[in-house]
Tab-separated table of C-alpha atoms in Angstrom:
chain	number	residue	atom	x	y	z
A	1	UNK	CA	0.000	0.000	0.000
A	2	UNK	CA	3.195	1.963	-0.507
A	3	UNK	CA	2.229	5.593	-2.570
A	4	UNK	CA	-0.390	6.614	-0.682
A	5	UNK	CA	-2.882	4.323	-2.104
A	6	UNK	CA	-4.960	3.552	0.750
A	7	UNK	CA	-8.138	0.469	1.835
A	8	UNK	CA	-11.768	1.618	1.834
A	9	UNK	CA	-15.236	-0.166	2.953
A	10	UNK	CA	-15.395	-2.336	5.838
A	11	UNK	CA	-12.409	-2.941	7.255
A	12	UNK	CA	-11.410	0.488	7.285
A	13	UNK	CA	-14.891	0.792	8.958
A	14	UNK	CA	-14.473	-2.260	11.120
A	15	UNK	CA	-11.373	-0.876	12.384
A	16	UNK	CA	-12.004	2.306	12.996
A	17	UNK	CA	-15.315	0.888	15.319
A	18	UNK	CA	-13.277	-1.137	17.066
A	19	UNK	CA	-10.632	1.648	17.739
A	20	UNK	CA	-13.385	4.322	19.045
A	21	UNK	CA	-14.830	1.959	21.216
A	22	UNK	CA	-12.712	2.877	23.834
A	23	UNK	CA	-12.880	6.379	23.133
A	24	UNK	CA	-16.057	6.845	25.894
A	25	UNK	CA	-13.484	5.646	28.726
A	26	UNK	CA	-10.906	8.257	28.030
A	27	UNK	CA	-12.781	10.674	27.732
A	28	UNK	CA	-11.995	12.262	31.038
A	29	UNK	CA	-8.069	12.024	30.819
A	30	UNK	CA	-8.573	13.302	27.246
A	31	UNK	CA	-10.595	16.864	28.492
A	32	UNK	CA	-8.035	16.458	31.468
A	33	UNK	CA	-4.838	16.389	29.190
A	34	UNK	CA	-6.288	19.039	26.948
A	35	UNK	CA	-6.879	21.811	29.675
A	36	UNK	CA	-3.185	21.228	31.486
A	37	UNK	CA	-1.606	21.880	28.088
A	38	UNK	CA	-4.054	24.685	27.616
A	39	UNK	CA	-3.150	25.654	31.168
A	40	UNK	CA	1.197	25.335	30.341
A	41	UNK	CA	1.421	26.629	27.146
A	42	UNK	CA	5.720	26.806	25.721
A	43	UNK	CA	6.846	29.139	22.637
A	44	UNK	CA	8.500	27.311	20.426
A	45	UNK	CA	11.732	24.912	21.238
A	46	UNK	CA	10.776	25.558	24.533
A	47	UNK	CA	7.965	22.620	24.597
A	48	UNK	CA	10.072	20.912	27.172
A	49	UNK	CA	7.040	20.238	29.223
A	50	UNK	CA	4.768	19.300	27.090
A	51	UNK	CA	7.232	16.827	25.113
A	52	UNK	CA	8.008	15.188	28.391
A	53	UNK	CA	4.451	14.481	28.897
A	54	UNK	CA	3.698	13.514	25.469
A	55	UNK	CA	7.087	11.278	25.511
A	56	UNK	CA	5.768	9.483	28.719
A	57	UNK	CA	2.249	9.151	27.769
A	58	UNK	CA	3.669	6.990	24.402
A	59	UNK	CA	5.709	5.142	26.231
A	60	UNK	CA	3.290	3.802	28.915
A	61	UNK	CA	1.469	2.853	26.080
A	62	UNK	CA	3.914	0.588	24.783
A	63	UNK	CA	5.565	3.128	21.883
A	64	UNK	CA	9.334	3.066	20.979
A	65	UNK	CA	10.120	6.533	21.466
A	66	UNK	CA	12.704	8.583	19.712
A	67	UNK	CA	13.084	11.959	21.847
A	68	UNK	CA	15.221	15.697	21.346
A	69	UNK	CA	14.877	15.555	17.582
A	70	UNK	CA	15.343	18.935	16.167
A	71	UNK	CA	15.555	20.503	19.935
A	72	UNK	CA	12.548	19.291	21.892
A	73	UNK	CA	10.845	17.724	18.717
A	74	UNK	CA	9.791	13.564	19.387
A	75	UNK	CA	8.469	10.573	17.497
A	76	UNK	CA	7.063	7.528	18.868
A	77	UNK	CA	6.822	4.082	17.130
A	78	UNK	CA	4.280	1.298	17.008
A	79	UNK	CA	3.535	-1.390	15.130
A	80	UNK	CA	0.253	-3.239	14.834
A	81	UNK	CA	-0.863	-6.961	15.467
A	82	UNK	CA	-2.132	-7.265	12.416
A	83	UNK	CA	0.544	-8.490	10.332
A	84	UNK	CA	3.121	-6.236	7.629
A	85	UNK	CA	1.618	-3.505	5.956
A	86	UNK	CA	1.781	0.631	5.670
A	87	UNK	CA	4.150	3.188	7.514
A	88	UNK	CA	1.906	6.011	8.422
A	89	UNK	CA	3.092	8.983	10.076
A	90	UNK	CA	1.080	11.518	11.860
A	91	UNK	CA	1.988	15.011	12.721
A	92	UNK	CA	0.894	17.670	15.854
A	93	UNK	CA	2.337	20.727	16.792
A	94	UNK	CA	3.438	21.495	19.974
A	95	UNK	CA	4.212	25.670	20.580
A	96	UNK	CA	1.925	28.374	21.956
A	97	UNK	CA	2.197	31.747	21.164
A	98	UNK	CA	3.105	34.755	22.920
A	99	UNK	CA	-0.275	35.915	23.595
A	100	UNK	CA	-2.220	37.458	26.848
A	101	UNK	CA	-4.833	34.845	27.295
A	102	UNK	CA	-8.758	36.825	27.587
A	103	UNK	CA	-10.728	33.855	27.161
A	104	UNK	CA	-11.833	34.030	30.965
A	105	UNK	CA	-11.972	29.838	31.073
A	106	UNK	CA	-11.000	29.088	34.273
A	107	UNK	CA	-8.438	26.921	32.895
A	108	UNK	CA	-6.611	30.075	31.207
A	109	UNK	CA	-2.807	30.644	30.865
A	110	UNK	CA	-0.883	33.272	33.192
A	111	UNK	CA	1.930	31.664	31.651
A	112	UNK	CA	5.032	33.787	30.651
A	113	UNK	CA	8.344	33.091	29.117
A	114	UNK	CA	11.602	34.856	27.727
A	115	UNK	CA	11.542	35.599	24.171
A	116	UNK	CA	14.320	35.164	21.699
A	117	UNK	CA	14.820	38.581	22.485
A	118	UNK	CA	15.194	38.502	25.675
A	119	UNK	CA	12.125	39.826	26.728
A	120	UNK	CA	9.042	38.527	28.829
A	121	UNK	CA	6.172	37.425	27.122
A	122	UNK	CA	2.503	36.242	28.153
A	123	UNK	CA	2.190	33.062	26.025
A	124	UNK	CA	-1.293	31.369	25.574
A	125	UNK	CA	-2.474	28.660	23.132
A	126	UNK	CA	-4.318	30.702	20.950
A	127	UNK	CA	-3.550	28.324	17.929
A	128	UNK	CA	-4.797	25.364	19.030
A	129	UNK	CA	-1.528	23.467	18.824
A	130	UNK	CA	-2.658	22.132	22.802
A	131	UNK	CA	-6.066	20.592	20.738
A	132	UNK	CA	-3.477	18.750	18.288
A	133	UNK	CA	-1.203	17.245	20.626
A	134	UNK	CA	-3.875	15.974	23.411
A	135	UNK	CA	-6.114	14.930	20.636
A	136	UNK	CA	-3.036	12.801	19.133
A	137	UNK	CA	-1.956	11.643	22.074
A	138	UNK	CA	-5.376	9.838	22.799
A	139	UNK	CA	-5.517	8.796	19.241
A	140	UNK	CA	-2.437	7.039	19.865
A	141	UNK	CA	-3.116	5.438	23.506
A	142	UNK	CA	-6.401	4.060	21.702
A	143	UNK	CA	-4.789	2.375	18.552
A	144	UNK	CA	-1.868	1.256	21.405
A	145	UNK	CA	-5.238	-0.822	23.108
A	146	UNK	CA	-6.400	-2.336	19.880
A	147	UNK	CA	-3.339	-3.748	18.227
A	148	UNK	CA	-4.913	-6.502	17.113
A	149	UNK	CA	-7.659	-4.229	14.608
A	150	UNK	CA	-4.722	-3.132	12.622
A	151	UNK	CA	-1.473	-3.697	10.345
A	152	UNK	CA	1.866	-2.173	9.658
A	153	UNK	CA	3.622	0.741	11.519
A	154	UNK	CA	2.400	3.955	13.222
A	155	UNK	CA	4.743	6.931	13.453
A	156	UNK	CA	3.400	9.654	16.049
A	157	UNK	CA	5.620	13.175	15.681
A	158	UNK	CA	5.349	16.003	17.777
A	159	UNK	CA	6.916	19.106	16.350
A	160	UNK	CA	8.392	22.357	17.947
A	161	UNK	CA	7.844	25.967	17.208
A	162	UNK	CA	5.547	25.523	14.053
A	163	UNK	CA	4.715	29.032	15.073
A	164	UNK	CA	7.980	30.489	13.682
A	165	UNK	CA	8.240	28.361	10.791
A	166	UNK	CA	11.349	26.928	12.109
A	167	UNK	CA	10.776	23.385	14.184
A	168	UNK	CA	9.897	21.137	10.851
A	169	UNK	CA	13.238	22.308	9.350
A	170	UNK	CA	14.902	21.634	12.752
A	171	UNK	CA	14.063	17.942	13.082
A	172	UNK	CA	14.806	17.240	9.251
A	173	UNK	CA	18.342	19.306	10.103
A	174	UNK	CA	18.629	17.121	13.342
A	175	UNK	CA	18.566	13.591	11.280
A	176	UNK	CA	14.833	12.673	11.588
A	177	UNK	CA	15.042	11.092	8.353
A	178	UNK	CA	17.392	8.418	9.918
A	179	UNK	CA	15.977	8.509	12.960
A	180	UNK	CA	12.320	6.956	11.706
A	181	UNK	CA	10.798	4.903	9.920
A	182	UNK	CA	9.823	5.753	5.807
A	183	UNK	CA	6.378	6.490	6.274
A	184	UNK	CA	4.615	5.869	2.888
A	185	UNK	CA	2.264	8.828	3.525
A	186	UNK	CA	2.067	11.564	6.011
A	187	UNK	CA	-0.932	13.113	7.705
A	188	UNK	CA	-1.763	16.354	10.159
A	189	UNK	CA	-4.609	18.283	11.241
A	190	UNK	CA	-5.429	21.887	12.129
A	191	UNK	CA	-8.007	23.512	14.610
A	192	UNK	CA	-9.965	26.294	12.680
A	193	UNK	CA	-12.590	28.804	13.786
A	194	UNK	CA	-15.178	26.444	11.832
A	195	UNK	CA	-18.497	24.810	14.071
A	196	UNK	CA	-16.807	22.193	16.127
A	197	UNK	CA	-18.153	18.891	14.828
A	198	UNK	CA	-16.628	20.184	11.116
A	199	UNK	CA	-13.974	17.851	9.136
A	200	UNK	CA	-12.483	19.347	5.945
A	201	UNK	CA	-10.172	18.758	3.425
A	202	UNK	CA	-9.394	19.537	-0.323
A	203	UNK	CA	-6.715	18.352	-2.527
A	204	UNK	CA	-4.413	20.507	-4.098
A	205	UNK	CA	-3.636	23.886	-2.346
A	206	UNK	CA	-4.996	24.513	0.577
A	207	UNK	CA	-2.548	26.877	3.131
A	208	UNK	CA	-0.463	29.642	1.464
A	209	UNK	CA	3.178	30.150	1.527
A	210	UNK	CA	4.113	33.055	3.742
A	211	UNK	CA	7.287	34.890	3.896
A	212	UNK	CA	8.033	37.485	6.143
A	213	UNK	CA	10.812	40.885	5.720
A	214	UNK	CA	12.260	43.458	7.843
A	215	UNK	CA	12.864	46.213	5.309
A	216	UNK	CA	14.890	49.267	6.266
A	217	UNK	CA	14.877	52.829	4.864
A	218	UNK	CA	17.147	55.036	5.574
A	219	UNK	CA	17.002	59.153	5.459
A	220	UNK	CA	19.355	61.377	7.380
A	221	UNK	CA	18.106	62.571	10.771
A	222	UNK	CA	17.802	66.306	12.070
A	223	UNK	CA	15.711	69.009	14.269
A	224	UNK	CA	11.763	68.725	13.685
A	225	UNK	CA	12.717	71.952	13.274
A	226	UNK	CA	14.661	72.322	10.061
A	227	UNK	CA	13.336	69.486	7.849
A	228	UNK	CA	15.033	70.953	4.962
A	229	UNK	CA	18.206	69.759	6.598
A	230	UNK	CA	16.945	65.666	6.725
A	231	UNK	CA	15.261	63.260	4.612
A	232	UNK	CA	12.743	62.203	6.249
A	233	UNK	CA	12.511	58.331	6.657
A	234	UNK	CA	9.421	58.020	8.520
A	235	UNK	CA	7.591	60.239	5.191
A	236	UNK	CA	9.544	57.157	3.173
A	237	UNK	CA	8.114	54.508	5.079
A	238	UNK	CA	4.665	56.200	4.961
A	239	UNK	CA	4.283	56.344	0.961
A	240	UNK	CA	5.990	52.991	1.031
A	241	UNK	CA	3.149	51.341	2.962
A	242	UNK	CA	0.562	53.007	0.873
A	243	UNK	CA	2.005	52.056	-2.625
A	244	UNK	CA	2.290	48.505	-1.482
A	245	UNK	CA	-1.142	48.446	-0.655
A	246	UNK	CA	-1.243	48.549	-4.903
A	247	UNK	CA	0.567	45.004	-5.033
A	248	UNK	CA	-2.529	43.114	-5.089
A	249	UNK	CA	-5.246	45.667	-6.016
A	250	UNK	CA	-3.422	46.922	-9.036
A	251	UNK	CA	-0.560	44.042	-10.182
A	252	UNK	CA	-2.438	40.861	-9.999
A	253	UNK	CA	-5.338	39.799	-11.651
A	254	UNK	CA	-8.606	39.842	-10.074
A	255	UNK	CA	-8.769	35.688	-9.272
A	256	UNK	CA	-5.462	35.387	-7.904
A	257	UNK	CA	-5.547	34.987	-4.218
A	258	UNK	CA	-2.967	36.898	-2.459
A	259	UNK	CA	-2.044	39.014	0.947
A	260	UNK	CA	0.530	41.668	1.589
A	261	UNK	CA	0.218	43.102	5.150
A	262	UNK	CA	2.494	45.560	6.779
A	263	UNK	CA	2.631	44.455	10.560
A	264	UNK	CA	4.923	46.856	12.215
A	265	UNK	CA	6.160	50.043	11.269
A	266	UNK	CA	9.449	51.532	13.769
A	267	UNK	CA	10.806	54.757	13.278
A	268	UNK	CA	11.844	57.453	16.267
A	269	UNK	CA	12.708	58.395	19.615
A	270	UNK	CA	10.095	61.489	19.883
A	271	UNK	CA	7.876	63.948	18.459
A	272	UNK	CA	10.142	67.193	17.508
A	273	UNK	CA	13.381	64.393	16.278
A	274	UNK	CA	13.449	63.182	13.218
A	275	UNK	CA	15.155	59.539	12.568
A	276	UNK	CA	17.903	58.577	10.409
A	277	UNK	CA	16.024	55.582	9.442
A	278	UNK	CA	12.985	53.521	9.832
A	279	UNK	CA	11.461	49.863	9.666
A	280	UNK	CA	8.913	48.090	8.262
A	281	UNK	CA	7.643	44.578	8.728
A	282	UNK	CA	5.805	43.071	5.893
A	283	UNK	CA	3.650	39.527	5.314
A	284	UNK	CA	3.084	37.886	2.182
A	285	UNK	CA	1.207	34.797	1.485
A	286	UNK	CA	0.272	33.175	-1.826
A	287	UNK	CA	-0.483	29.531	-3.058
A	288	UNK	CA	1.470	29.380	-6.182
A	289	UNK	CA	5.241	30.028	-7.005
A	290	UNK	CA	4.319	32.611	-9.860
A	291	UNK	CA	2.489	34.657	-7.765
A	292	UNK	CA	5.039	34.299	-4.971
A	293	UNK	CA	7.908	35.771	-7.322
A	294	UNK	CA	6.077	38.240	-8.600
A	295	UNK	CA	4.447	39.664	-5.504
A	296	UNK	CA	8.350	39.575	-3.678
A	297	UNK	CA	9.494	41.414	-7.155
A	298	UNK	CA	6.748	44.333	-7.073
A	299	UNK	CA	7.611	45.032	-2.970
A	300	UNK	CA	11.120	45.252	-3.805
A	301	UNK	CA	10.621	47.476	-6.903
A	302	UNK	CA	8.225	49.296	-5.005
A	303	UNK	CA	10.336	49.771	-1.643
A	304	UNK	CA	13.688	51.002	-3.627
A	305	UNK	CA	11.704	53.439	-6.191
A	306	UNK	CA	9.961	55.212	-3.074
A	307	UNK	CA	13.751	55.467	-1.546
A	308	UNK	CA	15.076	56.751	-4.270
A	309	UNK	CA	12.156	59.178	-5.048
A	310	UNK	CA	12.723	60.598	-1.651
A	311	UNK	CA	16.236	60.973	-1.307
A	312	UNK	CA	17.299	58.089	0.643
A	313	UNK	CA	20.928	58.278	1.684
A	314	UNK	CA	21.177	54.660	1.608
A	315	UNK	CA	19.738	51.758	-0.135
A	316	UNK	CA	16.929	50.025	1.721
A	317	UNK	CA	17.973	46.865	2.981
A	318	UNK	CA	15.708	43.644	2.974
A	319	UNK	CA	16.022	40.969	5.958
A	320	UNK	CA	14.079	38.033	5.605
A	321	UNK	CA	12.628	36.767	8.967
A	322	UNK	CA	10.729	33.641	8.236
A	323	UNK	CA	9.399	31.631	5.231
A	324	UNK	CA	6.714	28.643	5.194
A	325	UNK	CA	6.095	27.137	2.531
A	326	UNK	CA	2.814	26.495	0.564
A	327	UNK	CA	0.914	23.273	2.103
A	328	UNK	CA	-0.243	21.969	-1.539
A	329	UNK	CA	-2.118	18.411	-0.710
A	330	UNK	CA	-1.397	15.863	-2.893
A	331	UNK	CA	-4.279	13.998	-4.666
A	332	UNK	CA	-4.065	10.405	-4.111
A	333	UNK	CA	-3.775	10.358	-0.176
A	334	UNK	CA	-6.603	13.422	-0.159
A	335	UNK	CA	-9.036	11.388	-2.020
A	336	UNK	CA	-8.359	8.154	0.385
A	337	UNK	CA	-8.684	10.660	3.417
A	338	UNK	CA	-11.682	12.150	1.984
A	339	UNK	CA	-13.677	9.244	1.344
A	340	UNK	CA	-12.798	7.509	4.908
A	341	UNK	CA	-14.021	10.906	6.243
A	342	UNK	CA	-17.227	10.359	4.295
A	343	UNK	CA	-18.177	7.191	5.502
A	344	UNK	CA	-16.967	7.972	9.264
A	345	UNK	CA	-18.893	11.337	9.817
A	346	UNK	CA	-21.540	11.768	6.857
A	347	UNK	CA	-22.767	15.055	6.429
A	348	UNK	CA	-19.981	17.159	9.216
A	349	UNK	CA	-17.219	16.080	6.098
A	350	UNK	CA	-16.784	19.037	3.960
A	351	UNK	CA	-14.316	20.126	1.100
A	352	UNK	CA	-12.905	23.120	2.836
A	353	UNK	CA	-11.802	26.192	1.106
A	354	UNK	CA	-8.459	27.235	0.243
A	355	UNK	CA	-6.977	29.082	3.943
A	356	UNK	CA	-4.699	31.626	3.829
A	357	UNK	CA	-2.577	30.533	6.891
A	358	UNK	CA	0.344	28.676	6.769
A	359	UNK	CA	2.573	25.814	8.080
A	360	UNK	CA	5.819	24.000	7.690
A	361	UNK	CA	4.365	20.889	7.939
A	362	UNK	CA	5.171	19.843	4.509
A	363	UNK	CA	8.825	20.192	5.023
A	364	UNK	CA	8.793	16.725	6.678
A	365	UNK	CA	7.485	14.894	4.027
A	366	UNK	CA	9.171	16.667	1.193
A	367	UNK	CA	12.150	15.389	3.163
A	368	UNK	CA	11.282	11.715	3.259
A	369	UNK	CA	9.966	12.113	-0.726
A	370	UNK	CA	6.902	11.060	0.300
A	371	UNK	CA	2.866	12.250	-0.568
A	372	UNK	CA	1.051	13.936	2.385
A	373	UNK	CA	-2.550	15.562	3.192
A	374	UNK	CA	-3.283	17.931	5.900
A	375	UNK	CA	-7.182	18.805	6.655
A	376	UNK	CA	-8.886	21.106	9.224
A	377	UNK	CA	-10.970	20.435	12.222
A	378	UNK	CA	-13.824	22.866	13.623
A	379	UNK	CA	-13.526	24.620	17.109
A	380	UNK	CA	-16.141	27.368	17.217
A	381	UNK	CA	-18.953	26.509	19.912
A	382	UNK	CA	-21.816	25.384	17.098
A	383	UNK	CA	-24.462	27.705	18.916
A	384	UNK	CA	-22.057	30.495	18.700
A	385	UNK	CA	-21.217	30.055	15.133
A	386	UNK	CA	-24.752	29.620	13.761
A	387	UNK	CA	-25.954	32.590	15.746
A	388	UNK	CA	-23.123	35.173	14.117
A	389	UNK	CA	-23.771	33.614	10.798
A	390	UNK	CA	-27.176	34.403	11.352
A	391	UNK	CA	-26.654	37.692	11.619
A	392	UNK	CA	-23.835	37.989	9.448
A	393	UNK	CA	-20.994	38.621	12.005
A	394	UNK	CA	-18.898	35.897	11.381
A	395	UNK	CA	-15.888	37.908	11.281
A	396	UNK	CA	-16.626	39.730	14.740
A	397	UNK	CA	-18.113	37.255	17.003
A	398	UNK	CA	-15.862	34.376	15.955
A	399	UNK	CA	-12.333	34.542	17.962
A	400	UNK	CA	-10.213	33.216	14.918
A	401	UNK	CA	-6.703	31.373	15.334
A	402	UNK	CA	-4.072	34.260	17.074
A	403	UNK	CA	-6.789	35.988	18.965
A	404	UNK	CA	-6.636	36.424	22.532
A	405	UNK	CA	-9.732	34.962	22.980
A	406	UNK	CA	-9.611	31.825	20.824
A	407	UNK	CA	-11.116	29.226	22.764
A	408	UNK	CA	-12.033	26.020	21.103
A	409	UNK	CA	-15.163	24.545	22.478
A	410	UNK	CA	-13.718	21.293	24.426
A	411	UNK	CA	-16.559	18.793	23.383
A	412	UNK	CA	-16.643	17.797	20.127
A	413	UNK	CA	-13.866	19.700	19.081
A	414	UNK	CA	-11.464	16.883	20.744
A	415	UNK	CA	-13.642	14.219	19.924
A	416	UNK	CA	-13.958	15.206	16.240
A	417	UNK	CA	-10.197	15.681	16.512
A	418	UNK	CA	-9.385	11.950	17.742
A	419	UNK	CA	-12.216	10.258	15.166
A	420	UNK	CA	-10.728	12.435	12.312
A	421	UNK	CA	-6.987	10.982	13.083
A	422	UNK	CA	-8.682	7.900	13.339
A	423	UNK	CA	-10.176	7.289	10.363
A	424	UNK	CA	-7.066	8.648	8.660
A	425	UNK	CA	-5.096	6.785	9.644
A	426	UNK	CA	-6.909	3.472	9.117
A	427	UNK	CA	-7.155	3.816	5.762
A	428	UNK	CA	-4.132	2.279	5.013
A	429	UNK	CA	-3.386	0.400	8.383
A	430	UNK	CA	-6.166	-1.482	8.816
């Protein structure tokens, strides 16, 4: 079953039966597990908490376990009763994000932690990544108790500081090819401000790539006074951020999905100075490699045309600070996912739309040269959801991914989570 090429009809549904059954039972250590993550939340590759928890829960549940790949990065191994078959990995993130929790739950993070910076940060799981790992974790306790239902080899990986687009890259960099088994596909899931109860996936593109630039202008500094006497970098940055605003609106055709944010703008010490230089932060995210190059070609035309137009004493200077890569599903292990997601939940499986988030999830299989799919879970309270898309506030009374007050309903969101994996995952191991 090497390819991707997974089983369908009964025994995949046999298995997966058999599986769930004890998914009642642990329940409670499940909810449990979920809120102390939720509770402990680490910024990334400095999960050493929650992999030492996730490293002892596979081992008392009879897992070979591989751990410190990549920094605090893990993998455990099992390998079913059921005779030689598949190597199926599956993938959860492990970082929080550093975030002032204002969800009010009483199960909330205070949690703080020094930056790479140096400074002291709030962090909160207000991605979801504490949904992924508890909900893997119990998928892998309950496929440790019912050996005998399935085939082949089950890979488990928990992965560091998704959040800066770093810990995939880390684990390949750190040997994790040689440290596992060849899966023969791979799989993850992501939390998503959809009505919990909601499975989707689509083949083909479904996160965008996303690369992130410190750009620096620089003007010559003087009195607030006497502006004839400086060039005036904070003026620069200004006209910058409005021309680039004509990237997509102006340079790319109407039905080509694309974002260019400017997230921070630094420039000065006070009102009456003026600076010798200022910074901008910029975000772009696109789904195909065109549009990628030609987006990154019109912000640096852009950027060194409004420096030269006012003066600049300098040429800008461009910094790249992170870069994920485009999550593109491939077709054969989407359409075996899919239609084991059909039978398991009926009418919650949905092709989802294209998202503009990202990952680096994809880095792991494009390592091993092997086919992956990645699909998306719902967490929104369903009462909530249907009542704002009622009334057509969708966008203001759902807490999305990064928000302070994302707060994933606990029930079904992990239950959906642990059925999802399930399924998945049986469609080539059982």
């Amino acid at each position: 079953m090497a390819g991707g090429a997974g089983r369908k009809g009964a025994p995949v549904t046999r298995a997966t039966d058999t599986v769930l059954k004890g998914l009642d039972a642990l329940r409670p250590w499940l909810e449990d597990l979920y809120k102390d993550l939720h509770t402990h939340p680490e910024l990334g590759f400095q999960e050493h908490r929650t992999a030492a928890k996730a490293a002892e829960s596979l081992r008392s549940d009879g897992f070979e376990v591989t751990e410190g790949i990549g920094g605090t990065g893990l993998i455990g191994v099992l390998r079913g009763d059921g005779g030689d078959g598949p190597t199926v990995m599956l993938r959860a993130d492990m970082d929080g994000l550093p975030v002032a929790e204002a969800t009010g739950l009483p199960y909330a993070s205070t949690a703080t932690a020094e930056a790479a910076d140096g400074k002291t940060v709030p962090v909160m799981h207000a991605c979801g990544h504490d949904v992924h790992v508890s909900t893997m974790l119990a998928f892998a306790r309950l496929m440790a108790g019912a050996r005998e239902a399935w085939r082949g080899t089950l890979v488990v990986l928990l992965q560091p500081s998704e959040e800066n687009g770093a810990g995939a890259d880390a684990m390949v960099a750190d040997g994790l090819v040689d440290r596992s088994p060849r899966p023969d596909v791979v799989l993850a899931q992501h939390v998503l401000p959809y009505p919990a109860g909601y499975v989707g996936i689509r083949p083909g593109s479904f996160l965008a790539a996303a690369d992130s630039t410190k750009v620096t202008l620089y003007g010559r500094g003087a009195h607030g006074s006497m502006p004839q006497n400086a060039v005036d970098p904070v003026v620069m940055a200004a006209m910058t951020v409005v021309r680039l605003q004509t990237v997509v609106s102006r340079e790319l055709a109407a039905a080509t999905p694309a974002v260019l944010t400017v997230g921070a703008i630094t420039a000065g010490t006070g009102p009456n100075i003026i600076p010798d230089r200022a910074e901008l932060q910029l975000n772009v995210r696109t789904y195909d490699e065109e549009t990628r190059t030609a987006v990154h070609e019109a912000v640096e035309r852009i950027v060194r045309a409004e420096a030269t137009a006012s003066g600049a004493t300098r040429d800008p200077e461009f910094e790249p600070l992170s870069a994920f890569p485009p999550t593109v599903n491939d077709e054969a292990p989407t359409r075996t996912v899919a239609a084991a997601f059909t039978e398991h939940f009926g009418e919650q499986a949905h092709t989802i739309e294209a998202q503009p988030a990202s990952e680096d999830m994809s880095r792991i299989p494009e390592a091993f040269g092997v086919p992956f799919t990645y699909w998306g879970i719902g967490g929104t309270d369903p009462a909530t959801y249907e009542k704002a898309a009622a009334a057509g506030r969708l966008t203001s009374d759902v807490p999305v991914n990064h928000s302070p007050h994302f707060a994933p309903a606990v029930e079904p969101t992990l239950d959906t989570g642990v059925r999802a994996l399930t399924a998945a995952a049986l469609a080539w191991l059982a």
